[in-house]
PDB file of C-alpha atoms and ligand atoms in Angstrom:
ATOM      1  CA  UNK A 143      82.216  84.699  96.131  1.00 74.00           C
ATOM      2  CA  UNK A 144      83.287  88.368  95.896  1.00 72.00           C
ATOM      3  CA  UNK A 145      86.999  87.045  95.227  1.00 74.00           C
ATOM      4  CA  UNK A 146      86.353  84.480  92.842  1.00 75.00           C
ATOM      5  CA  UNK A 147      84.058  86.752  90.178  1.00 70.00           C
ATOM      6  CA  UNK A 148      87.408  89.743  90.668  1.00 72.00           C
ATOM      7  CA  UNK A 149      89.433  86.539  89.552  1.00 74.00           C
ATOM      8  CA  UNK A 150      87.926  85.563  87.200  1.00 73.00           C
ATOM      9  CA  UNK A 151      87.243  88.399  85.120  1.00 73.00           C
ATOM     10  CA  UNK A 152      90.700  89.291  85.486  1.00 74.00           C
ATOM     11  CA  UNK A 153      91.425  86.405  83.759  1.00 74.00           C
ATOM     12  CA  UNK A 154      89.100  87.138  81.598  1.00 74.00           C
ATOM     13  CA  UNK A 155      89.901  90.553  80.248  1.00 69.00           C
ATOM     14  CA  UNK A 156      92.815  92.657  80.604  1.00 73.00           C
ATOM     15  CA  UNK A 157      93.209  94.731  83.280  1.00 73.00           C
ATOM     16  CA  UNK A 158      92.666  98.224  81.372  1.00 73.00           C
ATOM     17  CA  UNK A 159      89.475  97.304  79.968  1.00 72.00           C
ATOM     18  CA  UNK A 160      87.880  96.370  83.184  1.00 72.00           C
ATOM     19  CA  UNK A 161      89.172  99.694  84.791  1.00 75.00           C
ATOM     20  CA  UNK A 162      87.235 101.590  81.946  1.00 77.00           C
ATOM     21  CA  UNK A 163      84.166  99.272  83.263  1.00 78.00           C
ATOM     22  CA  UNK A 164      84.716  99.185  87.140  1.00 78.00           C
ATOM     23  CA  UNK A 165      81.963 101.247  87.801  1.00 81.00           C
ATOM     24  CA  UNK A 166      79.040  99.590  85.645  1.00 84.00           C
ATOM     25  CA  UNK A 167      80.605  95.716  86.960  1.00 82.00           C
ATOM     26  CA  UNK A 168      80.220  97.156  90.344  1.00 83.00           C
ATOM     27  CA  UNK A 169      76.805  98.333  89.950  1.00 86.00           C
ATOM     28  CA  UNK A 170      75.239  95.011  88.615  1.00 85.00           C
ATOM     29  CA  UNK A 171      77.175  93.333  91.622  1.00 85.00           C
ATOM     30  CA  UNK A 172      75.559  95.249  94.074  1.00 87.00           C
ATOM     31  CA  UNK A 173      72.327  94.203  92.845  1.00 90.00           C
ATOM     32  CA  UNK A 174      72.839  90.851  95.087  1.00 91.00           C
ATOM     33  CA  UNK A 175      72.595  92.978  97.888  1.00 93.00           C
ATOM     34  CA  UNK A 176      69.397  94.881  97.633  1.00 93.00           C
ATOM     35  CA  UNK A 177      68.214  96.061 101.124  1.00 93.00           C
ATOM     36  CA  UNK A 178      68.775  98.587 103.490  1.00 93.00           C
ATOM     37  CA  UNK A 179      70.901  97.191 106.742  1.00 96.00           C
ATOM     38  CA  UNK A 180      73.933  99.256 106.013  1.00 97.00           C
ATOM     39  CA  UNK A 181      74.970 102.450 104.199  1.00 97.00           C
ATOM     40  CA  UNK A 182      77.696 103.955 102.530  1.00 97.00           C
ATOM     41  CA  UNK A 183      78.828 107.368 103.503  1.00 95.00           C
ATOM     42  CA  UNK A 184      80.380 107.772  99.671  1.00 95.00           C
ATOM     43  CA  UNK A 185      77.809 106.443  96.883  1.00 93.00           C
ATOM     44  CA  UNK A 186      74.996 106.547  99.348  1.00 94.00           C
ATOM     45  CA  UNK A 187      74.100 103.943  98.496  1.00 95.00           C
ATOM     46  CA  UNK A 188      71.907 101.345 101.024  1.00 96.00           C
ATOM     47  CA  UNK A 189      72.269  97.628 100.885  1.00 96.00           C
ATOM     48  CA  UNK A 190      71.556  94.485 103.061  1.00 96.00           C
ATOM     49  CA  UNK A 191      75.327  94.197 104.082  1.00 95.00           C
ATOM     50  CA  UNK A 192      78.900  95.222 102.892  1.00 95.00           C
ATOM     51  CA  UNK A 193      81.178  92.578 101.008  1.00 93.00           C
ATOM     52  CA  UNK A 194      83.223  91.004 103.624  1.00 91.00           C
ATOM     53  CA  UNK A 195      87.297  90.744 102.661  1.00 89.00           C
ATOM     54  CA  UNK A 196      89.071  87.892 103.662  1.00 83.00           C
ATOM     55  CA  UNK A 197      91.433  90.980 105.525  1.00 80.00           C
ATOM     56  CA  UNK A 198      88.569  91.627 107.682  1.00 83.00           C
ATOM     57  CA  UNK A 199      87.564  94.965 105.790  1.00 88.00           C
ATOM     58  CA  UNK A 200      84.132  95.679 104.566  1.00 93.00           C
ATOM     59  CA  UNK A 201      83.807  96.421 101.349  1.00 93.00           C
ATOM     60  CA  UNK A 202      80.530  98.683  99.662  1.00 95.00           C
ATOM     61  CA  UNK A 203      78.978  96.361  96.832  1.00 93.00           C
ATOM     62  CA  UNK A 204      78.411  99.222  94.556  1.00 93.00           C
ATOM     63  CA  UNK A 205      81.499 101.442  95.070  1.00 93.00           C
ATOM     64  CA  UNK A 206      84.054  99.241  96.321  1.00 91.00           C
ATOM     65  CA  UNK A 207      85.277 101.340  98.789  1.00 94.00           C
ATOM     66  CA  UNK A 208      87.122 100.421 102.186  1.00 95.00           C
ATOM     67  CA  UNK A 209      86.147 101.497 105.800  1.00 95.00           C
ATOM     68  CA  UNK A 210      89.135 103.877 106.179  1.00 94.00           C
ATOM     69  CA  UNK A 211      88.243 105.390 102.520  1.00 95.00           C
ATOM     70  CA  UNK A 212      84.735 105.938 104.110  1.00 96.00           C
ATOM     71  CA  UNK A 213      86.004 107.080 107.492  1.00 96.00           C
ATOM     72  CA  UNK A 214      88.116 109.717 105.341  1.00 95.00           C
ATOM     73  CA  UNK A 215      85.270 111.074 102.884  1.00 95.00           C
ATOM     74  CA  UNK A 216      83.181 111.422 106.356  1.00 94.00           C
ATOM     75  CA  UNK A 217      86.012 113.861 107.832  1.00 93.00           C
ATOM     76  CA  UNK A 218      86.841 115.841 104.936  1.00 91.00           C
ATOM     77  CA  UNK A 219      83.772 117.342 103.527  1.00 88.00           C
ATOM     78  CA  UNK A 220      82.840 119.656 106.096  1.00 87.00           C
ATOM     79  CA  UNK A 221      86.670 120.180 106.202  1.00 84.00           C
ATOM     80  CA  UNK A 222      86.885 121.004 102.312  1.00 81.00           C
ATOM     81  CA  UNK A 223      83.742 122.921 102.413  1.00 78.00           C
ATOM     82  CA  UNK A 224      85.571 124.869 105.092  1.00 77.00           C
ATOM     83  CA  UNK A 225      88.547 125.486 103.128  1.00 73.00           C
ATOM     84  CA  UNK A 226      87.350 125.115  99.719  1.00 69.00           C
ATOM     85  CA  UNK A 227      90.674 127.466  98.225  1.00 82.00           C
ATOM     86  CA  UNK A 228      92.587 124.464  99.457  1.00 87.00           C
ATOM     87  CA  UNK A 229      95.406 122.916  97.312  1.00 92.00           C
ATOM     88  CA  UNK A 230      95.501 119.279  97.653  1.00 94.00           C
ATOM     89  CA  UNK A 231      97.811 116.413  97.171  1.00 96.00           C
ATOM     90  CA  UNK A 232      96.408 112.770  97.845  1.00 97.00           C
ATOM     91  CA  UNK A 233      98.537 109.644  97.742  1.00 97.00           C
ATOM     92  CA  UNK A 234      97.525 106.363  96.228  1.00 96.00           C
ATOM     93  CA  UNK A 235      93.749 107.486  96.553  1.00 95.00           C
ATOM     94  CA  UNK A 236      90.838 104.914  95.499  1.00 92.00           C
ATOM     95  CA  UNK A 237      89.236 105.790  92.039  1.00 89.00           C
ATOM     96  CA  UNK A 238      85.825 106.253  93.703  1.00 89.00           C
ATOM     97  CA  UNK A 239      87.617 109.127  96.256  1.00 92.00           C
ATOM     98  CA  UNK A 240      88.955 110.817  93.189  1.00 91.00           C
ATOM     99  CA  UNK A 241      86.110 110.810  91.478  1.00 90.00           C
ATOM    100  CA  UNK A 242      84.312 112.488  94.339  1.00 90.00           C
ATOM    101  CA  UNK A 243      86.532 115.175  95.566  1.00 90.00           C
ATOM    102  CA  UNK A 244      87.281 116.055  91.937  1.00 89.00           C
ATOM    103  CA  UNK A 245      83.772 117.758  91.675  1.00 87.00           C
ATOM    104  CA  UNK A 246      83.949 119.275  95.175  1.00 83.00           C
ATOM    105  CA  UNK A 247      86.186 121.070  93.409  1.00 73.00           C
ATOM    106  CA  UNK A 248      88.947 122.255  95.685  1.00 72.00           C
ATOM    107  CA  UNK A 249      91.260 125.281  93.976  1.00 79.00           C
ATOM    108  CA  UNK A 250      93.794 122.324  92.971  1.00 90.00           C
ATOM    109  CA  UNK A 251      93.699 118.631  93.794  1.00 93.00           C
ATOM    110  CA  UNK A 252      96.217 116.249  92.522  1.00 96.00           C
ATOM    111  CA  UNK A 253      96.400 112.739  93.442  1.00 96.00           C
ATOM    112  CA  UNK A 254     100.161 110.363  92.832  1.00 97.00           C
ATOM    113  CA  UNK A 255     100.591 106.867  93.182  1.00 96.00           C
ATOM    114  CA  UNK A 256     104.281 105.281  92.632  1.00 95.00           C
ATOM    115  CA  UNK A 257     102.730 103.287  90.588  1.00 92.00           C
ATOM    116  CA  UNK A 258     102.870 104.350  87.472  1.00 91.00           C
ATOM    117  CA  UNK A 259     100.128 102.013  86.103  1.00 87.00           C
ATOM    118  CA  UNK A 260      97.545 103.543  88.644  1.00 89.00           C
ATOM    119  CA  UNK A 261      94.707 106.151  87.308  1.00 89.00           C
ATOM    120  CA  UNK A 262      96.597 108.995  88.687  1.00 94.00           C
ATOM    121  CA  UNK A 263      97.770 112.628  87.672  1.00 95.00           C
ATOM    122  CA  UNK A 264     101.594 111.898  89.159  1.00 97.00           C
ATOM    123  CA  UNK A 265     103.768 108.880  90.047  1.00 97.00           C
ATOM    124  CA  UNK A 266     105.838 110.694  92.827  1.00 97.00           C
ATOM    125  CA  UNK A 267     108.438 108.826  94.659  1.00 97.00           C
ATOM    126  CA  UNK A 268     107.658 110.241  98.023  1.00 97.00           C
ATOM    127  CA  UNK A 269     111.413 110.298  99.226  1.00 98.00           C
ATOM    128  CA  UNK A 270     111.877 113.139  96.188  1.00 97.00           C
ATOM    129  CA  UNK A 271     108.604 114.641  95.452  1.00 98.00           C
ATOM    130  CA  UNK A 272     109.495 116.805  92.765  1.00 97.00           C
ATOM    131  CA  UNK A 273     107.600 120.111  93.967  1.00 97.00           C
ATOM    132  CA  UNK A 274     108.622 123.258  95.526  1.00 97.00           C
ATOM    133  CA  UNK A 275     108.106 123.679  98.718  1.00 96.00           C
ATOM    134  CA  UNK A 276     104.876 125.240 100.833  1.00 95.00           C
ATOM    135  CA  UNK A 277     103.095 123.961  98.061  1.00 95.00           C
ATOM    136  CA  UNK A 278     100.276 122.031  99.557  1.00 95.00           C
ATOM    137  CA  UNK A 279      97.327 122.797 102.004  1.00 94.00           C
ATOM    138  CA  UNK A 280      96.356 119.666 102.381  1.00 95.00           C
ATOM    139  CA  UNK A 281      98.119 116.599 102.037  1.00 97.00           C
ATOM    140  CA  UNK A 282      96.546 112.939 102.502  1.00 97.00           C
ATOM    141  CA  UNK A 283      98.505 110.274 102.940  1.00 96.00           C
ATOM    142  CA  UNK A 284      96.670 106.484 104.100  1.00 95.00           C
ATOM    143  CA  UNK A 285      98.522 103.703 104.178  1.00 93.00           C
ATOM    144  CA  UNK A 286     101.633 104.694 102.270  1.00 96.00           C
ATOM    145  CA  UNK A 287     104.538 105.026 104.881  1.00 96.00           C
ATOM    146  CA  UNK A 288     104.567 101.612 105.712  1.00 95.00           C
ATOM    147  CA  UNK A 289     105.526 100.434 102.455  1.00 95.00           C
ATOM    148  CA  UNK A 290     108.625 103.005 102.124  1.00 96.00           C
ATOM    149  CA  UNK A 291     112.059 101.855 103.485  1.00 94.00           C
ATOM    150  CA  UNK A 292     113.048 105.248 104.070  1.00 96.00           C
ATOM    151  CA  UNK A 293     109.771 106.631 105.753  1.00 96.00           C
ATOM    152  CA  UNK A 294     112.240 109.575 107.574  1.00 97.00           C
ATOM    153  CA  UNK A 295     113.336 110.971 104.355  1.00 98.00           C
ATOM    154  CA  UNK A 296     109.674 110.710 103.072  1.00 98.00           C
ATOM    155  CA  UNK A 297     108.143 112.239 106.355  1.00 97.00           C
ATOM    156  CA  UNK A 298     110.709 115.052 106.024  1.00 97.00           C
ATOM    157  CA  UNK A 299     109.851 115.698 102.205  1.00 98.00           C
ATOM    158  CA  UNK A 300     106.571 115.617 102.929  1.00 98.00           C
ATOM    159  CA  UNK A 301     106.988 118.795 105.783  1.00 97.00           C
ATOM    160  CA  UNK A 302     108.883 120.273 103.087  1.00 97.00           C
ATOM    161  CA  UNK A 303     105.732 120.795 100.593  1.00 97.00           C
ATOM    162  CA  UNK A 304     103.422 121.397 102.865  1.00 97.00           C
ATOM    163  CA  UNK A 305     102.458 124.836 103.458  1.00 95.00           C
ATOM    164  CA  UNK A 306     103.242 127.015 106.402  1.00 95.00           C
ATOM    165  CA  UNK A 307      99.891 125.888 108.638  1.00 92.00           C
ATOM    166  CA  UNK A 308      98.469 123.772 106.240  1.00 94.00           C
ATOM    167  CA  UNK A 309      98.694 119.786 107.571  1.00 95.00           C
ATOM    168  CA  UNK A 310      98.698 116.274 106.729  1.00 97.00           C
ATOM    169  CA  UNK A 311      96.571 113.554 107.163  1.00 97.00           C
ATOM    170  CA  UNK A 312      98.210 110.218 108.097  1.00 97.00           C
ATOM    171  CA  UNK A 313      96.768 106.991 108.148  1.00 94.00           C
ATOM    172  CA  UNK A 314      98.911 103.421 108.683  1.00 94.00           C
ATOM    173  CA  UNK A 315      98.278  99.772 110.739  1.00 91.00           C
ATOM    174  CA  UNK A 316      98.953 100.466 113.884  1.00 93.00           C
ATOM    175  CA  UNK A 317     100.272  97.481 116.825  1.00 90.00           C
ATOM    176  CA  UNK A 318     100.533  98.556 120.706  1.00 91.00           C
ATOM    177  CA  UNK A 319     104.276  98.846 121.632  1.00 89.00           C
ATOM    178  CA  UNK A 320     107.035 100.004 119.660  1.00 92.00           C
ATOM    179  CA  UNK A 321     107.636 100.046 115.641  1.00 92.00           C
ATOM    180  CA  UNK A 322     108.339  96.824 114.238  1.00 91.00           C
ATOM    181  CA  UNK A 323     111.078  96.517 111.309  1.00 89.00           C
ATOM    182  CA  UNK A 324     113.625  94.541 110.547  1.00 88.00           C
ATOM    183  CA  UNK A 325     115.676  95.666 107.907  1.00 87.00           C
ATOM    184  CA  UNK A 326     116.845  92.054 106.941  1.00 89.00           C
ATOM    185  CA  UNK A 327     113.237  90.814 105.963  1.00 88.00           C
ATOM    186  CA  UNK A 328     113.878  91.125 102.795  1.00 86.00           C
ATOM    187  CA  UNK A 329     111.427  88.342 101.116  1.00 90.00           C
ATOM    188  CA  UNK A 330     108.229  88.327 100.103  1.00 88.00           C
ATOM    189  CA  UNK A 331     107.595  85.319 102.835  1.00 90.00           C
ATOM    190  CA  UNK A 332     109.483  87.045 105.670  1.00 89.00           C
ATOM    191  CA  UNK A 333     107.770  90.495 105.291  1.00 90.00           C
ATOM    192  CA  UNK A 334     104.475  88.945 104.917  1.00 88.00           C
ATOM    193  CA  UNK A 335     104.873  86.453 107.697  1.00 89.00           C
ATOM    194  CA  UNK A 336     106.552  89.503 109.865  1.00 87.00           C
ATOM    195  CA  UNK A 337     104.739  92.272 108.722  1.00 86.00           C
ATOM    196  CA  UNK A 338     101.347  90.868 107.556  1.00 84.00           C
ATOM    197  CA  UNK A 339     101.672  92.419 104.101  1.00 84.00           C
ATOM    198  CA  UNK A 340     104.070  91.425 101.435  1.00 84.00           C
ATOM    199  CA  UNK A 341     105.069  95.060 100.616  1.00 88.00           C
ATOM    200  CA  UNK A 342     105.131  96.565 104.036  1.00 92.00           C
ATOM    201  CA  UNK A 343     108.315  97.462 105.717  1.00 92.00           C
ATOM    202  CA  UNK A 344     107.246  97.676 109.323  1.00 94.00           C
ATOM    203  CA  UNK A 345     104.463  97.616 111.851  1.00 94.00           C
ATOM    204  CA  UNK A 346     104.132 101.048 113.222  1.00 96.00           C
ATOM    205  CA  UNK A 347     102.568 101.669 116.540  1.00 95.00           C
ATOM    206  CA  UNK A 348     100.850 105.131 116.372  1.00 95.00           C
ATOM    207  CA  UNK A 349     103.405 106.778 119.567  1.00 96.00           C
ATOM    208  CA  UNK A 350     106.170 105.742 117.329  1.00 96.00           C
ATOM    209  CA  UNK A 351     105.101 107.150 114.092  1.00 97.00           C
ATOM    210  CA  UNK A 352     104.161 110.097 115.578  1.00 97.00           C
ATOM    211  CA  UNK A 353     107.697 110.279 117.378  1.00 96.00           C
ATOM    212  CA  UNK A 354     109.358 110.551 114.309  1.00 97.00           C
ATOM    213  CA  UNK A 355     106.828 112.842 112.461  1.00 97.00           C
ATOM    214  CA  UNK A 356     107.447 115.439 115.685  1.00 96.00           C
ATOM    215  CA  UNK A 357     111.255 114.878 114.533  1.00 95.00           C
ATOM    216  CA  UNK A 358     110.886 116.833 111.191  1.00 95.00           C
ATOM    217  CA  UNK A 359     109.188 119.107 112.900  1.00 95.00           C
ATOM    218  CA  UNK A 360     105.350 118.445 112.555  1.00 96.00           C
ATOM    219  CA  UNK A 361     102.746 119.522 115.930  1.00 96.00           C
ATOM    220  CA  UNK A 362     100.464 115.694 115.815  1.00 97.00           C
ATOM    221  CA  UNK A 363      97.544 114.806 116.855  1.00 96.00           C
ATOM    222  CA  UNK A 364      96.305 111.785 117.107  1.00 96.00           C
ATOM    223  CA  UNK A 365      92.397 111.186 116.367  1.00 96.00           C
ATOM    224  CA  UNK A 366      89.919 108.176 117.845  1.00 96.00           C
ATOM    225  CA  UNK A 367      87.529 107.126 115.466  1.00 96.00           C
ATOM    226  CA  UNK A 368      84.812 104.171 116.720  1.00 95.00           C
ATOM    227  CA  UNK A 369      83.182 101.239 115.130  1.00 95.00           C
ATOM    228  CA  UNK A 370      79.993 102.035 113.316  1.00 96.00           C
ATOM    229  CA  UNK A 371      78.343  98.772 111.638  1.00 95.00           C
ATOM    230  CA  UNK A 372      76.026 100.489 109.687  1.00 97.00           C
ATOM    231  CA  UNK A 373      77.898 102.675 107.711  1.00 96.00           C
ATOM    232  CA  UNK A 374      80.891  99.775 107.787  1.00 95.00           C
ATOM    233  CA  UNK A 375      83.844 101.824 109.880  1.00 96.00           C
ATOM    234  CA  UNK A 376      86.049 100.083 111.836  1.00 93.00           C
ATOM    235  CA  UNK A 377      88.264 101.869 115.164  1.00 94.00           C
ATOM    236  CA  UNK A 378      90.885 103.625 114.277  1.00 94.00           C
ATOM    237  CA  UNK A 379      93.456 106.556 114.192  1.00 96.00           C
ATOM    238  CA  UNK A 380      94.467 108.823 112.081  1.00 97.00           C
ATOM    239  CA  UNK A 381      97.369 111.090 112.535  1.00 97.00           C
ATOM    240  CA  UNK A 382      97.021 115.017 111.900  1.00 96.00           C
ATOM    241  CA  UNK A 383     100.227 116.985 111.442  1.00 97.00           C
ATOM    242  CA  UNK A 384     100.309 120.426 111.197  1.00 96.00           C
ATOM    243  CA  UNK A 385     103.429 122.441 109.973  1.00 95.00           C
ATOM    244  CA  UNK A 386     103.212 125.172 112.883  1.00 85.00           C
ATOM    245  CA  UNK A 387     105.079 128.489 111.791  1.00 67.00           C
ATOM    246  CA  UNK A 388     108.623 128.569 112.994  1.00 59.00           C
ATOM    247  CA  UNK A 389     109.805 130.997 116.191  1.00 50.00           C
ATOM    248  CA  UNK A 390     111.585 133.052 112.592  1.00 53.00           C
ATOM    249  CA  UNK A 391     108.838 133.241 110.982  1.00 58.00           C
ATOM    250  CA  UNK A 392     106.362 134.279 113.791  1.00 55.00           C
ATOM    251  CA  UNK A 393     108.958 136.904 115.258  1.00 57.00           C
ATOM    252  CA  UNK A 394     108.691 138.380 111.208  1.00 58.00           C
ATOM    253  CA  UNK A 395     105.039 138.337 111.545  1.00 50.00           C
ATOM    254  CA  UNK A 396     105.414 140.433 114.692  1.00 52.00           C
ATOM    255  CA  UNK A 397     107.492 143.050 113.352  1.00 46.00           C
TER     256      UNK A 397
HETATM  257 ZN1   ZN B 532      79.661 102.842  98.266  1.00 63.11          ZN
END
């Protein structure tokens, strides 16, 4: 049902104008799921179930946001709080994530999405992110690397920016085994019959993607999360990197 209101109103009215309105649509929506069986960790709010995708993800009737967006709102406020001088960059985040970490008001948060027609302050390419380097505390990046052909050059312009210490938060699928890819899918059919997404590039499996982070030089770890029904997370991993000091840099320190 969920699927065919989205399509039709954006049949309806033009994209744009139902941006502007998200929020309000949203709200009446959730209104066919008054109760309290489930929460969301991000608007709070309570309701007798979350929308269920036809991906398998479980969407909040009033926010619209996605397990992993709740998983990551969980783990950063007490991490924000922390740090709250904290300069920020956050890749193709969800409008409702914006919204909130705007007003927890880190020293500078700015979010980038390639696409240029998404409610963003940049449209970075991530294989030439036009910033110095050191530049960032923090930098989140969810489901992003699997759509980039060159993910190496983007993993090593991403440990350029970030700041000595300061660390990235990464966040892809994830299969058992090796990385998938196949440089010769090429279609629309073959990458979503190969790669379950029309615009993904590869499959990673979390050893591999952390392999090749550790090759640009990041320290990774590589966190569990578990199933919650209630507040509508699913299992997963995230990936933190940190940017250790270099031996040069250290031995400076020293002297
Ligand atoms: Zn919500």
């Amino acid at each position: 049902m969920y699927s065919v209101f989205k399509k039709m109103l954006l049949r309806l009215f033009p994209e744009r104008c139902l941006m502007r309105i998200e929020f309000i649509l949203r709200y009446l929506y959730s209104l066919l799921y008054l109760g309290s069986a489930v929460r969301c960790t991000i608007c709070g709010g309570r309701f007798s179930g979350f929308i269920a995708l036809a991906s398998g993800d479980m969407l909040c009737p009033r926010c619209g946001s996605l397990p992993r967006q709740r998983r990551l709102w969980i783990i950063l406020q007490p991490f924000i709080h922390q740090e709250n001088r904290l300069k920020i960059l956050h890749f193709s985040p969800s409008r409702i994530l914006q919204k909130k970490l705007r007003r927890m008001n880190p020293s500078q948060y700015v979010t980038t999405d390639y696409d240029t027609k998404a409610d963003t302050d940049k449209h970075y390419d991530i294989t030439q992110i036009p910033e110095p380097e050191d530049s960032y505390g923090l930098i989140i990046c969810f489901h992003v690397l699997e759509h980039i052909p060159d993910d190496r050059q983007a993993i090593r312009e991403l440990y350029r920016i970030t700041k000595p210490e300061g660390s990235i938060w990464i966040q892809t699928p994830f299969k058992d085994g090796d990385i998938y890819e196949d440089k010769t899918l090429t279609t629309v059919a073959e990458r979503l019959h190969h790669f379950g997404q029309a615009d993904h590039v590869r499959i990673y499996s979390a050893e591999g993607l952390v392999s090749r982070l550790k090759e640009a030089g990041f320290s990774v770890q590589a966190e569990q999360y578990g199933f919650d029904p209630v507040l509508g997370l699913k299992e997963e991993t995230i990936l933190i990197c940190c940017k250790t000091k270099s031996q040069a840099d250290e031995d400076q320190a020293g002297l």
